[in-house]
Amino acid sequence: MPICDLVTCNAMIQACSLNGQIDRARDLFQAMNHRSIVSFTTMIQALSQIGQIRDAEEIFLRMPECDPIAWRAMLQGFVQSGHQERAIEMLESRKQEDPSSCTILIVEYGRNYQLDEARILYEKMPAKDLVATNALLAAYCRNGYIDLAKLLFGRMEQKDLFSWNTMIQNHDIDLAVLMFDSMPERNLVSWNSMLAAYAHQGHLRELQREIDSLVCDFSLEGVKPDEATFHSGIVGCNHAGMVRECCKCFKLMNLEHGISPQKEHFCVVVDVLCKSGQLNHAQDLLQNMPFVPDSAVKTAFLCAAGVHHAIRTKNLDVDHHDSGSWLALANSF
């Protein structure tokens, strides 16, 4: 095959990799007369993502010089494929640990519940920047080590919005409230995290207050709510059986904020209407929503119809391959 220029070949390798054509990408790479750092890095990332870590390492070792971006790609490949020992060997092979590379490893340790390893690596870092500290903080909060998170947060000389938001996104609602109220500034993530915390932990009065603040407090702080904001509110109201507040939140999306409800918003409202026995409203919403309802929400409607013995299903398409929907339909008669 004719060999294309370097830029074109790199673009083709990346395109093949993104489309899952790894063999085609490999053939292009092998056929190149000259390869750049981009060529090597793209192949390392592509092979690592599909678990071919040995092939990725082989290409990495063939590089004429060690580039920081390719080095981090290889490090992340080792971590994501479960080869933490090789990742640590890579770190220790350098005279000084690179903060960004250590941060990658800390993040992956947190995702794999290896908190001791994350802490030890962090403590060994000669220079601890804010990004690395935030990575360890997030690992603590994600895994429920709230006391360690509070201790680390208290020792941080510098904090950013990520630091504060991480502390809100923990398993302690009292701590979340304290952090939210103490924040020097808030962004949309802060508000969404607080709303989700109230919703998931069943604090109904606080949840209702936050929904009311969607009109007032958000505007005062210059924050515009998004789809995730309303999804947290609607889901929380659904879990709490707050039908009126759920519908109010649903209407606020478009009427007050100009946000078009998405499929997940419609489905949650249909579900809460079904649970409260308002089947006529649920069916109207189900049949007029601008999306094709999934089998889960159809099944929820059919189950509710069976419980309340009031069903009109002739206009409701049932997924022929979903046994749950058919069973619910059968039980409703």
CSV table of C-alpha atoms in Angstrom, one decimal:
chain,number,residue,atom,x,y,z
A,1,MET,CA,0.0,0.0,0.0
A,2,PRO,CA,1.3,3.5,-0.7
A,3,ILE,CA,2.6,5.3,2.4
A,4,CYS,CA,0.9,8.5,3.3
A,5,ASP,CA,2.5,11.5,5.0
A,6,LEU,CA,3.0,11.5,8.7
A,7,VAL,CA,0.1,13.7,9.7
A,8,THR,CA,-2.4,11.8,7.5
A,9,CYS,CA,-1.1,8.4,8.9
A,10,ASN,CA,-1.5,9.6,12.5
A,11,ALA,CA,-5.0,10.8,11.8
A,12,MET,CA,-5.9,7.4,10.1
A,13,ILE,CA,-4.4,5.5,13.0
A,14,GLN,CA,-6.5,7.5,15.5
A,15,ALA,CA,-9.6,7.1,13.4
A,16,CYS,CA,-9.2,3.3,13.2
A,17,SER,CA,-8.5,3.1,16.9
A,18,LEU,CA,-11.7,5.1,17.7
A,19,ASN,CA,-13.7,2.8,15.5
A,20,GLY,CA,-12.3,-0.4,17.0
A,21,GLN,CA,-10.2,-1.3,14.0
A,22,ILE,CA,-7.1,-2.1,16.0
A,23,ASP,CA,-5.6,-4.5,13.5
A,24,ARG,CA,-6.0,-1.9,10.7
A,25,ALA,CA,-4.4,0.7,13.0
A,26,ARG,CA,-1.5,-1.6,13.8
A,27,ASP,CA,-0.9,-2.3,10.1
A,28,LEU,CA,-0.8,1.4,9.3
A,29,PHE,CA,1.6,1.9,12.2
A,30,GLN,CA,3.9,-0.9,11.1
A,31,ALA,CA,3.9,0.4,7.5
A,32,MET,CA,5.1,3.9,8.4
A,33,ASN,CA,8.6,4.8,7.4
A,34,HIS,CA,8.8,7.5,10.0
A,35,ARG,CA,6.8,7.7,13.3
A,36,SER,CA,6.3,10.6,15.6
A,37,ILE,CA,5.6,10.8,19.3
A,38,VAL,CA,1.9,11.1,18.3
A,39,SER,CA,2.1,7.8,16.4
A,40,PHE,CA,3.5,5.9,19.3
A,41,THR,CA,1.2,7.5,21.9
A,42,THR,CA,-1.9,6.8,19.8
A,43,MET,CA,-1.0,3.1,19.5
A,44,ILE,CA,-0.1,2.8,23.2
A,45,GLN,CA,-3.5,4.2,24.2
A,46,ALA,CA,-5.4,2.2,21.7
A,47,LEU,CA,-3.9,-1.1,22.7
A,48,SER,CA,-4.1,-0.4,26.4
A,49,GLN,CA,-7.8,0.4,26.1
A,50,ILE,CA,-8.6,-3.1,24.7
A,51,GLY,CA,-6.4,-4.9,27.3
A,52,GLN,CA,-3.4,-5.7,25.0
A,53,ILE,CA,-1.0,-4.3,27.5
A,54,ARG,CA,2.0,-6.3,26.5
A,55,ASP,CA,1.7,-5.1,22.9
A,56,ALA,CA,1.3,-1.6,24.2
A,57,GLU,CA,4.5,-2.0,26.3
A,58,GLU,CA,6.4,-3.4,23.4
A,59,ILE,CA,5.6,-0.3,21.3
A,60,PHE,CA,6.5,1.9,24.2
A,61,LEU,CA,9.9,0.3,24.6
A,62,ARG,CA,10.5,0.8,20.8
A,63,MET,CA,10.3,4.6,21.2
A,64,PRO,CA,13.6,6.3,20.3
A,65,GLU,CA,13.1,8.7,23.3
A,66,CYS,CA,10.8,8.7,26.3
A,67,ASP,CA,8.1,11.4,25.8
A,68,PRO,CA,6.1,12.5,29.0
A,69,ILE,CA,2.8,12.1,27.3
A,70,ALA,CA,3.5,8.6,26.0
A,71,TRP,CA,5.0,7.7,29.4
A,72,ARG,CA,1.8,8.7,31.2
A,73,ALA,CA,-0.3,6.9,28.6
A,74,MET,CA,1.7,3.7,29.3
A,75,LEU,CA,1.4,4.3,33.1
A,76,GLN,CA,-2.3,4.7,32.8
A,77,GLY,CA,-2.5,1.6,30.7
A,78,PHE,CA,-0.8,-0.5,33.4
A,79,VAL,CA,-3.1,0.9,36.1
A,80,GLN,CA,-6.3,0.4,34.2
A,81,SER,CA,-5.4,-3.2,33.2
A,82,GLY,CA,-4.7,-4.1,36.8
A,83,HIS,CA,-0.9,-4.1,36.5
A,84,GLN,CA,-0.3,-1.8,39.5
A,85,GLU,CA,3.1,-3.3,40.2
A,86,ARG,CA,4.4,-2.4,36.7
A,87,ALA,CA,3.0,1.1,37.2
A,88,ILE,CA,4.9,1.5,40.4
A,89,GLU,CA,8.1,0.2,38.8
A,90,MET,CA,7.7,2.9,36.1
A,91,LEU,CA,7.4,5.5,38.8
A,92,GLU,CA,10.3,4.3,40.8
A,93,SER,CA,12.5,4.1,37.6
A,94,ARG,CA,12.4,7.9,37.5
A,95,LYS,CA,14.7,9.9,39.6
A,96,GLN,CA,11.8,12.0,40.9
A,97,GLU,CA,8.2,11.1,40.8
A,98,ASP,CA,6.2,13.2,38.4
A,99,PRO,CA,3.2,14.7,40.2
A,100,SER,CA,0.9,14.2,37.3
A,101,SER,CA,1.9,10.6,36.9
A,102,CYS,CA,1.5,10.0,40.6
A,103,THR,CA,-2.0,11.6,40.4
A,104,ILE,CA,-3.0,9.1,37.7
A,105,LEU,CA,-2.0,6.3,40.0
A,106,ILE,CA,-3.8,7.8,43.0
A,107,VAL,CA,-7.0,8.2,41.1
A,108,GLU,CA,-6.9,4.5,39.9
A,109,TYR,CA,-6.1,3.3,43.4
A,110,GLY,CA,-9.2,5.1,44.7
A,111,ARG,CA,-11.3,3.5,42.0
A,112,ASN,CA,-10.0,0.1,43.0
A,113,TYR,CA,-10.5,0.6,46.8
A,114,GLN,CA,-6.7,0.6,47.4
A,115,LEU,CA,-6.7,3.5,49.8
A,116,ASP,CA,-3.5,2.4,51.7
A,117,GLU,CA,-1.6,2.3,48.4
A,118,ALA,CA,-3.0,5.7,47.4
A,119,ARG,CA,-2.0,7.3,50.7
A,120,ILE,CA,1.5,5.8,50.7
A,121,LEU,CA,2.2,7.0,47.2
A,122,TYR,CA,0.9,10.5,48.1
A,123,GLU,CA,3.1,10.7,51.2
A,124,LYS,CA,6.2,9.7,49.1
A,125,MET,CA,5.6,12.5,46.6
A,126,PRO,CA,8.4,15.1,47.1
A,127,ALA,CA,6.1,17.9,45.8
A,128,LYS,CA,2.4,17.5,46.5
A,129,ASP,CA,0.3,19.8,44.3
A,130,LEU,CA,-3.4,20.6,44.6
A,131,VAL,CA,-4.4,18.2,41.9
A,132,ALA,CA,-2.7,15.2,43.6
A,133,THR,CA,-4.2,16.3,47.0
A,134,ASN,CA,-7.7,16.5,45.4
A,135,ALA,CA,-7.2,13.0,43.9
A,136,LEU,CA,-6.5,11.6,47.4
A,137,LEU,CA,-9.4,13.6,48.9
A,138,ALA,CA,-11.8,12.2,46.3
A,139,ALA,CA,-10.5,8.7,46.9
A,140,TYR,CA,-11.3,9.0,50.6
A,141,CYS,CA,-14.8,10.4,50.0
A,142,ARG,CA,-15.7,7.9,47.3
A,143,ASN,CA,-14.8,5.0,49.6
A,144,GLY,CA,-16.5,6.4,52.7
A,145,TYR,CA,-13.4,7.3,54.7
A,146,ILE,CA,-14.9,10.6,55.9
A,147,ASP,CA,-12.7,11.1,58.9
A,148,LEU,CA,-9.6,10.8,56.8
A,149,ALA,CA,-11.1,13.2,54.2
A,150,LYS,CA,-11.9,15.7,56.9
A,151,LEU,CA,-8.4,15.5,58.3
A,152,LEU,CA,-6.8,16.0,54.8
A,153,PHE,CA,-9.2,18.8,53.9
A,154,GLY,CA,-8.4,20.6,57.2
A,155,ARG,CA,-4.6,20.4,56.4
A,156,MET,CA,-4.9,21.7,52.9
A,157,GLU,CA,-3.3,25.2,52.6
A,158,GLN,CA,-5.0,25.7,49.2
A,159,LYS,CA,-8.5,24.6,48.2
A,160,ASP,CA,-10.4,25.1,45.0
A,161,LEU,CA,-14.0,24.4,43.9
A,162,PHE,CA,-13.2,20.8,43.3
A,163,SER,CA,-12.0,20.4,46.8
A,164,TRP,CA,-15.2,21.8,48.3
A,165,ASN,CA,-17.4,19.9,45.9
A,166,THR,CA,-15.7,16.7,46.7
A,167,MET,CA,-16.4,17.2,50.4
A,168,ILE,CA,-20.1,17.7,49.6
A,169,GLN,CA,-20.2,14.5,47.6
A,170,ASN,CA,-19.7,12.2,50.5
A,171,HIS,CA,-21.8,9.9,52.6
A,172,ASP,CA,-22.4,12.4,55.5
A,173,ILE,CA,-25.3,14.8,55.0
A,174,ASP,CA,-24.4,17.0,58.0
A,175,LEU,CA,-20.8,17.4,56.7
A,176,ALA,CA,-22.2,18.2,53.2
A,177,VAL,CA,-24.4,20.9,54.6
A,178,LEU,CA,-21.5,22.4,56.6
A,179,MET,CA,-19.3,22.4,53.6
A,180,PHE,CA,-21.9,23.9,51.3
A,181,ASP,CA,-22.7,26.7,53.7
A,182,SER,CA,-19.0,27.4,54.3
A,183,MET,CA,-18.0,27.6,50.6
A,184,PRO,CA,-16.5,31.0,49.6
A,185,GLU,CA,-18.2,30.5,46.2
A,186,ARG,CA,-20.4,27.9,44.6
A,187,ASN,CA,-20.9,26.6,41.1
A,188,LEU,CA,-23.4,24.4,39.4
A,189,VAL,CA,-21.7,21.2,40.6
A,190,SER,CA,-22.0,22.5,44.2
A,191,TRP,CA,-25.8,23.0,43.9
A,192,ASN,CA,-26.3,19.7,42.1
A,193,SER,CA,-24.3,17.8,44.7
A,194,MET,CA,-26.2,19.3,47.5
A,195,LEU,CA,-29.6,18.6,45.9
A,196,ALA,CA,-28.5,15.0,45.1
A,197,ALA,CA,-27.4,14.5,48.7
A,198,TYR,CA,-30.8,15.6,50.1
A,199,ALA,CA,-32.6,13.5,47.5
A,200,HIS,CA,-30.6,10.3,48.1
A,201,GLN,CA,-30.7,10.5,51.9
A,202,GLY,CA,-34.4,11.3,52.2
A,203,HIS,CA,-34.2,14.7,53.8
A,204,LEU,CA,-37.6,15.8,52.5
A,205,ARG,CA,-38.0,19.3,54.1
A,206,GLU,CA,-34.5,20.3,52.9
A,207,LEU,CA,-35.2,18.8,49.5
A,208,GLN,CA,-38.4,20.9,49.1
A,209,ARG,CA,-36.5,24.0,50.2
A,210,GLU,CA,-33.8,23.4,47.6
A,211,ILE,CA,-36.5,22.9,44.9
A,212,ASP,CA,-38.0,26.2,45.9
A,213,SER,CA,-34.6,27.8,45.7
A,214,LEU,CA,-34.3,26.8,42.0
A,215,VAL,CA,-36.1,30.0,41.2
A,216,CYS,CA,-34.5,32.4,43.8
A,217,ASP,CA,-31.1,31.3,45.1
A,218,PHE,CA,-29.7,30.0,41.8
A,219,SER,CA,-30.4,33.4,40.1
A,220,LEU,CA,-29.0,35.4,43.0
A,221,GLU,CA,-25.7,33.5,42.8
A,222,GLY,CA,-25.5,33.7,39.0
A,223,VAL,CA,-25.9,29.9,38.6
A,224,LYS,CA,-28.1,28.5,35.9
A,225,PRO,CA,-29.5,25.0,36.7
A,226,ASP,CA,-29.1,22.2,34.1
A,227,GLU,CA,-30.7,18.9,33.3
A,228,ALA,CA,-28.8,17.1,36.1
A,229,THR,CA,-30.1,19.7,38.6
A,230,PHE,CA,-33.7,18.9,37.9
A,231,HIS,CA,-33.1,15.2,37.5
A,232,SER,CA,-31.8,15.1,41.1
A,233,GLY,CA,-34.8,17.0,42.3
A,234,ILE,CA,-37.3,14.8,40.4
A,235,VAL,CA,-35.7,11.6,41.5
A,236,GLY,CA,-35.6,12.7,45.1
A,237,CYS,CA,-39.3,13.7,45.1
A,238,ASN,CA,-40.1,10.3,43.5
A,239,HIS,CA,-38.3,8.4,46.2
A,240,ALA,CA,-40.1,10.4,48.9
A,241,GLY,CA,-43.5,10.1,47.3
A,242,MET,CA,-43.7,13.9,46.9
A,243,VAL,CA,-45.9,13.9,43.8
A,244,ARG,CA,-46.8,17.6,43.8
A,245,GLU,CA,-43.2,18.7,44.3
A,246,CYS,CA,-42.1,16.3,41.6
A,247,CYS,CA,-44.5,17.7,39.0
A,248,LYS,CA,-43.6,21.3,40.1
A,249,CYS,CA,-39.9,20.6,39.5
A,250,PHE,CA,-40.7,19.1,36.2
A,251,LYS,CA,-42.7,22.1,35.1
A,252,LEU,CA,-40.0,24.6,36.3
A,253,MET,CA,-37.5,23.1,33.9
A,254,ASN,CA,-39.2,24.6,30.8
A,255,LEU,CA,-41.4,27.4,32.2
A,256,GLU,CA,-38.8,29.1,34.4
A,257,HIS,CA,-35.4,28.0,32.9
A,258,GLY,CA,-36.1,27.1,29.3
A,259,ILE,CA,-34.7,23.5,29.7
A,260,SER,CA,-36.4,20.8,27.6
A,261,PRO,CA,-37.1,17.7,29.7
A,262,GLN,CA,-35.2,14.7,28.5
A,263,LYS,CA,-36.4,11.1,28.4
A,264,GLU,CA,-35.2,10.3,31.9
A,265,HIS,CA,-37.1,13.2,33.4
A,266,PHE,CA,-40.4,12.1,31.7
A,267,CYS,CA,-39.9,8.5,32.9
A,268,VAL,CA,-39.4,9.5,36.5
A,269,VAL,CA,-42.6,11.6,36.5
A,270,VAL,CA,-44.5,8.8,34.9
A,271,ASP,CA,-43.3,6.5,37.6
A,272,VAL,CA,-44.3,8.8,40.5
A,273,LEU,CA,-47.7,9.3,38.9
A,274,CYS,CA,-48.1,5.6,38.7
A,275,LYS,CA,-47.2,5.1,42.3
A,276,SER,CA,-49.7,7.6,43.4
A,277,GLY,CA,-52.5,6.0,41.4
A,278,GLN,CA,-52.8,8.9,38.9
A,279,LEU,CA,-52.9,6.5,35.9
A,280,ASN,CA,-54.8,8.8,33.5
A,281,HIS,CA,-52.2,11.5,33.9
A,282,ALA,CA,-49.4,8.9,33.7
A,283,GLN,CA,-50.7,7.4,30.5
A,284,ASP,CA,-51.3,10.8,28.9
A,285,LEU,CA,-47.7,11.8,29.7
A,286,LEU,CA,-46.4,8.4,28.5
A,287,GLN,CA,-48.2,8.6,25.2
A,288,ASN,CA,-47.4,12.2,24.5
A,289,MET,CA,-43.7,12.4,25.6
A,290,PRO,CA,-41.4,13.2,22.6
A,291,PHE,CA,-39.4,10.1,23.2
A,292,VAL,CA,-40.0,6.4,22.8
A,293,PRO,CA,-40.5,5.1,26.4
A,294,ASP,CA,-38.3,2.3,27.5
A,295,SER,CA,-39.5,-1.0,28.8
A,296,ALA,CA,-38.8,-0.1,32.4
A,297,VAL,CA,-41.3,2.8,32.5
A,298,LYS,CA,-43.9,0.8,30.5
A,299,THR,CA,-43.6,-2.0,33.0
A,300,ALA,CA,-44.0,0.4,35.9
A,301,PHE,CA,-47.2,1.7,34.4
A,302,LEU,CA,-48.6,-1.7,33.7
A,303,CYS,CA,-47.8,-2.9,37.2
A,304,ALA,CA,-49.5,0.2,38.7
A,305,ALA,CA,-52.5,-0.4,36.4
A,306,GLY,CA,-52.7,-3.9,37.8
A,307,VAL,CA,-52.6,-2.7,41.4
A,308,HIS,CA,-55.3,-0.1,40.8
A,309,HIS,CA,-57.5,-2.2,38.5
A,310,ALA,CA,-57.9,0.7,36.1
A,311,ILE,CA,-56.2,0.2,32.8
A,312,ARG,CA,-56.4,1.3,29.2
A,313,THR,CA,-53.5,-0.4,27.4
A,314,LYS,CA,-54.8,-0.8,23.9
A,315,ASN,CA,-52.8,2.3,22.8
A,316,LEU,CA,-49.7,1.3,24.7
A,317,ASP,CA,-47.1,-0.5,22.7
A,318,VAL,CA,-45.5,-3.4,24.7
A,319,ASP,CA,-42.0,-4.6,23.9
A,320,HIS,CA,-42.6,-8.1,22.5
A,321,HIS,CA,-39.1,-9.1,23.7
A,322,ASP,CA,-39.6,-7.9,27.3
A,323,SER,CA,-41.1,-10.6,29.4
A,324,GLY,CA,-41.5,-8.2,32.3
A,325,SER,CA,-43.9,-6.0,30.4
A,326,TRP,CA,-46.0,-8.9,29.2
A,327,LEU,CA,-46.2,-10.4,32.7
A,328,ALA,CA,-47.3,-7.1,34.1
A,329,LEU,CA,-49.9,-6.8,31.4
A,330,ALA,CA,-51.2,-10.3,32.1
A,331,ASN,CA,-51.5,-9.6,35.8
A,332,SER,CA,-53.5,-6.5,35.2
A,333,PHE,CA,-56.5,-8.4,33.9
